[in-house]
Amino acid sequence: MGELLQTSVELTIGLVALLVLTKVMGKTSFAQITPFDFISALILGELVGNAIYDEKVKIGAILFSIFIWGLLLYIIEWLTQQFRKSRKLLEGNPSIIIQNGHLNRAEMKKNKLDMNQLQHLLRKQQAFSVREVEHAILETDGTVSVLKKPQYDQPTYEDLNVPEKPVYLPVTFINDGAVDWENLHKAGFNENWLKKQLDQHQIDKFEDVFYLEWKQDEGIYIEKM
């Protein structure tokens, strides 16, 4: 029983420490995962895992390991911000793999990228043929950014001479039967307004709504339970 309690405590402390570390490092370190970030994540997981399941390692060792590794990561992030030349070593550089509609085989070979992998990455960008692509850049996180040829690109409002419309974000008011009162009030509505909307759809209770969102130009969208 004592061992189970100790493991529970160590897991909790390890989780909290990792959460604090992710807050310190910032969101962009996870949105743009470089090879260095990937290695860092593996090492952090290994440090915490070994510390938790090794009886000889105490809680203090978990915190100390995470602190030292987090400090090193922070220093490296600071260096990449202050010294541009260090970014190439630690983060890598994007590579142009399609230029002016032609494959750059040297860059593909340099990045160990074959045609099957390239086609897979292009399809994720809605480019189902290499002939559609004018320029493609392999980013440091392994994704591909694509600039299509004009004949394959989607026309814009400006191209079609269509007047621009304002863009509104949808706001969730009910999720899984629970009302998000903060969102409702921020949008300028109250409980009476919400009940009227439900009445129009023959819904008696908030709990009968699986999902309800509101958009300024389109009104409400409802999915019942």
mmCIF file of C-alpha atoms in Angstrom:
data_model
loop_
_atom_site.group_PDB
_atom_site.id
_atom_site.type_symbol
_atom_site.label_atom_id
_atom_site.label_comp_id
_atom_site.label_asym_id
_atom_site.label_seq_id
_atom_site.Cartn_x
_atom_site.Cartn_y
_atom_site.Cartn_z
ATOM 1 C CA MET A 1 0.000 0.000 0.000
ATOM 2 C CA GLY A 2 2.880 2.324 0.832
ATOM 3 C CA GLU A 3 4.491 1.734 -2.575
ATOM 4 C CA LEU A 4 1.223 2.544 -4.372
ATOM 5 C CA LEU A 5 0.856 5.754 -2.408
ATOM 6 C CA GLN A 6 4.443 6.750 -3.137
ATOM 7 C CA THR A 7 3.986 6.055 -6.858
ATOM 8 C CA SER A 8 0.779 8.132 -6.879
ATOM 9 C CA VAL A 9 2.530 11.047 -5.184
ATOM 10 C CA GLU A 10 5.495 10.868 -7.555
ATOM 11 C CA LEU A 11 3.232 10.719 -10.614
ATOM 12 C CA THR A 12 1.279 13.737 -9.403
ATOM 13 C CA ILE A 13 4.392 15.756 -8.658
ATOM 14 C CA GLY A 14 5.940 14.780 -11.999
ATOM 15 C CA LEU A 15 2.796 15.826 -13.853
ATOM 16 C CA VAL A 16 2.571 19.174 -12.071
ATOM 17 C CA ALA A 17 6.253 19.854 -12.712
ATOM 18 C CA LEU A 18 5.867 19.080 -16.406
ATOM 19 C CA LEU A 19 2.801 21.330 -16.642
ATOM 20 C CA VAL A 20 4.764 24.174 -15.065
ATOM 21 C CA LEU A 21 7.607 23.552 -17.485
ATOM 22 C CA THR A 22 5.298 23.660 -20.520
ATOM 23 C CA LYS A 23 3.878 26.975 -19.286
ATOM 24 C CA VAL A 24 7.374 28.398 -18.929
ATOM 25 C CA MET A 25 8.454 27.195 -22.381
ATOM 26 C CA GLY A 26 5.360 28.637 -24.080
ATOM 27 C CA LYS A 27 2.819 27.281 -26.552
ATOM 28 C CA THR A 28 4.916 27.796 -29.674
ATOM 29 C CA SER A 29 7.406 25.145 -28.587
ATOM 30 C CA PHE A 30 4.641 22.570 -29.106
ATOM 31 C CA ALA A 31 2.984 24.152 -32.145
ATOM 32 C CA GLN A 32 6.326 24.073 -33.994
ATOM 33 C CA ILE A 33 8.127 20.891 -33.013
ATOM 34 C CA THR A 34 11.686 20.861 -34.302
ATOM 35 C CA PRO A 35 13.991 17.810 -34.108
ATOM 36 C CA PHE A 36 15.541 19.332 -30.994
ATOM 37 C CA ASP A 37 12.111 19.768 -29.378
ATOM 38 C CA PHE A 38 11.282 16.147 -30.183
ATOM 39 C CA ILE A 39 14.466 14.904 -28.529
ATOM 40 C CA SER A 40 13.791 17.138 -25.526
ATOM 41 C CA ALA A 41 10.310 15.674 -25.090
ATOM 42 C CA LEU A 42 11.688 12.134 -25.218
ATOM 43 C CA ILE A 43 14.352 12.884 -22.624
ATOM 44 C CA LEU A 44 11.879 14.580 -20.295
ATOM 45 C CA GLY A 45 9.558 11.585 -20.505
ATOM 46 C CA GLU A 46 12.455 9.241 -19.839
ATOM 47 C CA LEU A 47 13.627 11.280 -16.854
ATOM 48 C CA VAL A 48 10.212 11.313 -15.226
ATOM 49 C CA GLY A 49 9.480 7.665 -16.069
ATOM 50 C CA ASN A 50 12.733 6.378 -14.636
ATOM 51 C CA ALA A 51 12.415 8.561 -11.556
ATOM 52 C CA ILE A 52 8.896 7.316 -10.810
ATOM 53 C CA TYR A 53 9.511 3.597 -11.245
ATOM 54 C CA ASP A 54 13.016 3.407 -9.799
ATOM 55 C CA GLU A 55 12.694 2.845 -6.049
ATOM 56 C CA LYS A 56 16.118 4.336 -5.427
ATOM 57 C CA VAL A 57 15.111 7.676 -6.929
ATOM 58 C CA LYS A 58 13.263 10.059 -4.613
ATOM 59 C CA ILE A 59 10.770 12.834 -5.318
ATOM 60 C CA GLY A 60 13.481 15.444 -5.001
ATOM 61 C CA ALA A 61 15.401 13.817 -7.828
ATOM 62 C CA ILE A 62 12.334 14.094 -10.090
ATOM 63 C CA LEU A 63 11.971 17.802 -9.434
ATOM 64 C CA PHE A 64 15.707 18.428 -9.720
ATOM 65 C CA SER A 65 15.947 16.585 -13.051
ATOM 66 C CA ILE A 66 12.990 18.458 -14.526
ATOM 67 C CA PHE A 67 14.293 21.784 -13.204
ATOM 68 C CA ILE A 68 17.792 21.323 -14.661
ATOM 69 C CA TRP A 69 16.487 20.111 -18.021
ATOM 70 C CA GLY A 70 13.933 22.911 -18.130
ATOM 71 C CA LEU A 71 16.639 25.443 -17.312
ATOM 72 C CA LEU A 72 18.798 24.126 -20.155
ATOM 73 C CA LEU A 73 15.870 24.335 -22.566
ATOM 74 C CA TYR A 74 15.135 27.878 -21.450
ATOM 75 C CA ILE A 75 18.765 28.898 -21.990
ATOM 76 C CA ILE A 76 18.744 27.366 -25.473
ATOM 77 C CA GLU A 77 15.486 29.148 -26.335
ATOM 78 C CA TRP A 78 17.038 32.391 -25.125
ATOM 79 C CA LEU A 79 20.133 31.807 -27.245
ATOM 80 C CA THR A 80 18.046 31.242 -30.386
ATOM 81 C CA GLN A 81 16.213 34.507 -29.696
ATOM 82 C CA GLN A 82 19.367 36.512 -29.074
ATOM 83 C CA PHE A 83 21.753 34.975 -31.614
ATOM 84 C CA ARG A 84 20.327 34.270 -35.052
ATOM 85 C CA LYS A 85 23.234 32.070 -36.111
ATOM 86 C CA SER A 86 22.383 29.542 -33.397
ATOM 87 C CA ARG A 87 18.914 28.922 -34.902
ATOM 88 C CA LYS A 88 20.289 26.979 -37.835
ATOM 89 C CA LEU A 89 22.114 24.559 -35.533
ATOM 90 C CA LEU A 90 19.317 24.092 -32.990
ATOM 91 C CA GLU A 91 16.153 24.548 -35.048
ATOM 92 C CA GLY A 92 17.259 23.887 -38.605
ATOM 93 C CA ASN A 93 16.274 25.782 -41.740
ATOM 94 C CA PRO A 94 13.277 25.379 -44.055
ATOM 95 C CA SER A 95 14.118 23.759 -47.391
ATOM 96 C CA ILE A 96 12.657 24.635 -50.801
ATOM 97 C CA ILE A 97 11.756 21.260 -52.307
ATOM 98 C CA ILE A 98 9.690 22.540 -55.250
ATOM 99 C CA GLN A 99 10.795 25.737 -56.959
ATOM 100 C CA ASN A 100 9.154 27.305 -60.006
ATOM 101 C CA GLY A 101 7.164 24.119 -60.531
ATOM 102 C CA HIS A 102 10.196 21.794 -60.542
ATOM 103 C CA LEU A 103 11.362 19.316 -57.924
ATOM 104 C CA ASN A 104 14.573 20.183 -56.130
ATOM 105 C CA ARG A 105 16.056 16.701 -55.935
ATOM 106 C CA ALA A 106 19.168 17.858 -54.096
ATOM 107 C CA GLU A 107 17.094 19.265 -51.216
ATOM 108 C CA MET A 108 14.862 16.179 -51.198
ATOM 109 C CA LYS A 109 17.916 13.941 -50.925
ATOM 110 C CA LYS A 110 19.441 16.170 -48.256
ATOM 111 C CA ASN A 111 16.257 15.899 -46.146
ATOM 112 C CA LYS A 112 15.795 12.148 -46.785
ATOM 113 C CA LEU A 113 12.476 12.842 -48.496
ATOM 114 C CA ASP A 114 11.235 10.441 -51.196
ATOM 115 C CA MET A 115 8.371 10.975 -53.650
ATOM 116 C CA ASN A 116 5.853 8.937 -51.673
ATOM 117 C CA GLN A 117 6.480 11.027 -48.569
ATOM 118 C CA LEU A 118 6.322 14.248 -50.571
ATOM 119 C CA GLN A 119 3.027 13.287 -52.207
ATOM 120 C CA HIS A 120 1.604 12.450 -48.793
ATOM 121 C CA LEU A 121 2.609 15.853 -47.421
ATOM 122 C CA LEU A 122 1.248 17.664 -50.492
ATOM 123 C CA ARG A 123 -2.123 15.909 -50.216
ATOM 124 C CA LYS A 124 -2.436 17.277 -46.683
ATOM 125 C CA GLN A 125 -2.264 20.731 -48.284
ATOM 126 C CA GLN A 126 -4.982 19.846 -50.828
ATOM 127 C CA ALA A 127 -2.432 19.473 -53.636
ATOM 128 C CA PHE A 128 -3.060 16.071 -55.211
ATOM 129 C CA SER A 129 -0.484 16.416 -57.968
ATOM 130 C CA VAL A 130 3.021 17.870 -58.127
ATOM 131 C CA ARG A 131 1.988 19.713 -61.298
ATOM 132 C CA GLU A 132 -0.342 21.903 -59.180
ATOM 133 C CA VAL A 133 2.513 23.293 -57.081
ATOM 134 C CA GLU A 134 4.609 26.336 -57.967
ATOM 135 C CA HIS A 135 6.605 26.403 -54.728
ATOM 136 C CA ALA A 136 6.777 24.046 -51.749
ATOM 137 C CA ILE A 137 8.810 24.504 -48.574
ATOM 138 C CA LEU A 138 9.657 21.740 -46.127
ATOM 139 C CA GLU A 139 9.386 23.386 -42.711
ATOM 140 C CA THR A 140 11.557 22.583 -39.711
ATOM 141 C CA ASP A 141 8.677 20.699 -38.045
ATOM 142 C CA GLY A 142 8.347 18.303 -41.006
ATOM 143 C CA THR A 143 5.257 19.854 -42.591
ATOM 144 C CA VAL A 144 5.093 21.318 -46.095
ATOM 145 C CA SER A 145 3.882 24.795 -47.001
ATOM 146 C CA VAL A 146 2.500 25.030 -50.531
ATOM 147 C CA LEU A 147 1.988 27.881 -52.993
ATOM 148 C CA LYS A 148 -0.095 26.592 -55.879
ATOM 149 C CA LYS A 149 0.075 27.639 -59.507
ATOM 150 C CA PRO A 150 -2.557 30.283 -60.395
ATOM 151 C CA GLN A 151 -4.701 27.904 -62.468
ATOM 152 C CA TYR A 152 -4.975 25.493 -59.530
ATOM 153 C CA ASP A 153 -5.394 28.014 -56.739
ATOM 154 C CA GLN A 154 -8.776 29.003 -55.344
ATOM 155 C CA PRO A 155 -10.006 32.420 -56.496
ATOM 156 C CA THR A 156 -10.388 35.188 -53.929
ATOM 157 C CA TYR A 157 -13.207 37.695 -53.541
ATOM 158 C CA GLU A 158 -10.930 40.246 -55.187
ATOM 159 C CA ASP A 159 -10.429 37.987 -58.206
ATOM 160 C CA LEU A 160 -14.189 37.567 -58.608
ATOM 161 C CA ASN A 161 -14.976 41.238 -57.900
ATOM 162 C CA VAL A 162 -17.253 40.157 -55.039
ATOM 163 C CA PRO A 163 -17.647 42.589 -52.112
ATOM 164 C CA GLU A 164 -16.041 41.371 -48.909
ATOM 165 C CA LYS A 165 -18.217 40.152 -46.056
ATOM 166 C CA PRO A 166 -17.377 40.553 -42.355
ATOM 167 C CA VAL A 167 -16.117 37.372 -40.705
ATOM 168 C CA TYR A 168 -17.527 36.242 -37.355
ATOM 169 C CA LEU A 169 -16.340 33.536 -34.983
ATOM 170 C CA PRO A 170 -18.880 30.953 -33.785
ATOM 171 C CA VAL A 171 -19.404 30.909 -30.014
ATOM 172 C CA THR A 172 -20.387 27.786 -28.078
ATOM 173 C CA PHE A 173 -23.301 28.335 -25.685
ATOM 174 C CA ILE A 174 -24.149 24.718 -24.758
ATOM 175 C CA ASN A 175 -21.828 21.731 -24.817
ATOM 176 C CA ASP A 176 -23.018 18.275 -23.741
ATOM 177 C CA GLY A 177 -26.026 19.693 -21.915
ATOM 178 C CA ALA A 178 -24.044 22.290 -19.930
ATOM 179 C CA VAL A 179 -24.487 26.014 -20.582
ATOM 180 C CA ASP A 180 -21.372 28.176 -20.885
ATOM 181 C CA TRP A 181 -22.800 31.232 -19.123
ATOM 182 C CA GLU A 182 -19.608 33.233 -19.585
ATOM 183 C CA ASN A 183 -19.773 32.908 -23.383
ATOM 184 C CA LEU A 184 -23.495 33.667 -23.350
ATOM 185 C CA HIS A 185 -23.095 36.874 -21.358
ATOM 186 C CA LYS A 186 -20.040 38.025 -23.340
ATOM 187 C CA ALA A 187 -22.113 37.726 -26.504
ATOM 188 C CA GLY A 188 -24.712 40.028 -24.954
ATOM 189 C CA PHE A 189 -27.434 37.482 -24.187
ATOM 190 C CA ASN A 190 -29.078 36.104 -21.062
ATOM 191 C CA GLU A 191 -30.906 33.014 -19.867
ATOM 192 C CA ASN A 192 -34.307 34.234 -21.088
ATOM 193 C CA TRP A 193 -32.996 34.715 -24.613
ATOM 194 C CA LEU A 194 -31.497 31.222 -24.608
ATOM 195 C CA LYS A 195 -34.729 29.656 -23.386
ATOM 196 C CA LYS A 196 -36.660 31.404 -26.178
ATOM 197 C CA GLN A 197 -34.268 29.973 -28.729
ATOM 198 C CA LEU A 198 -34.798 26.487 -27.325
ATOM 199 C CA ASP A 199 -38.568 26.968 -27.313
ATOM 200 C CA GLN A 200 -38.484 27.690 -31.028
ATOM 201 C CA HIS A 201 -36.920 24.246 -31.513
ATOM 202 C CA GLN A 202 -39.360 22.497 -29.144
ATOM 203 C CA ILE A 203 -36.651 21.907 -26.524
ATOM 204 C CA ASP A 204 -37.644 22.197 -22.868
ATOM 205 C CA LYS A 205 -34.355 21.817 -21.004
ATOM 206 C CA PHE A 206 -30.730 22.763 -21.497
ATOM 207 C CA GLU A 207 -29.807 19.146 -20.725
ATOM 208 C CA ASP A 208 -31.599 18.056 -23.915
ATOM 209 C CA VAL A 209 -29.073 19.928 -26.060
ATOM 210 C CA PHE A 210 -25.866 18.165 -27.033
ATOM 211 C CA TYR A 211 -24.321 21.179 -28.764
ATOM 212 C CA LEU A 212 -25.445 24.748 -29.463
ATOM 213 C CA GLU A 213 -23.354 27.446 -31.070
ATOM 214 C CA TRP A 214 -24.192 30.991 -32.127
ATOM 215 C CA LYS A 215 -22.761 33.020 -34.992
ATOM 216 C CA GLN A 216 -23.592 36.669 -35.476
ATOM 217 C CA ASP A 217 -24.427 36.427 -39.182
ATOM 218 C CA GLU A 218 -26.101 33.002 -39.103
ATOM 219 C CA GLY A 219 -27.809 32.718 -35.721
ATOM 220 C CA ILE A 220 -27.819 29.475 -33.728
ATOM 221 C CA TYR A 221 -26.983 25.899 -34.665
ATOM 222 C CA ILE A 222 -28.378 23.088 -32.485
ATOM 223 C CA GLU A 223 -27.689 19.377 -32.109
ATOM 224 C CA LYS A 224 -30.072 17.574 -29.765
ATOM 225 C CA MET A 225 -29.143 14.750 -27.438
#
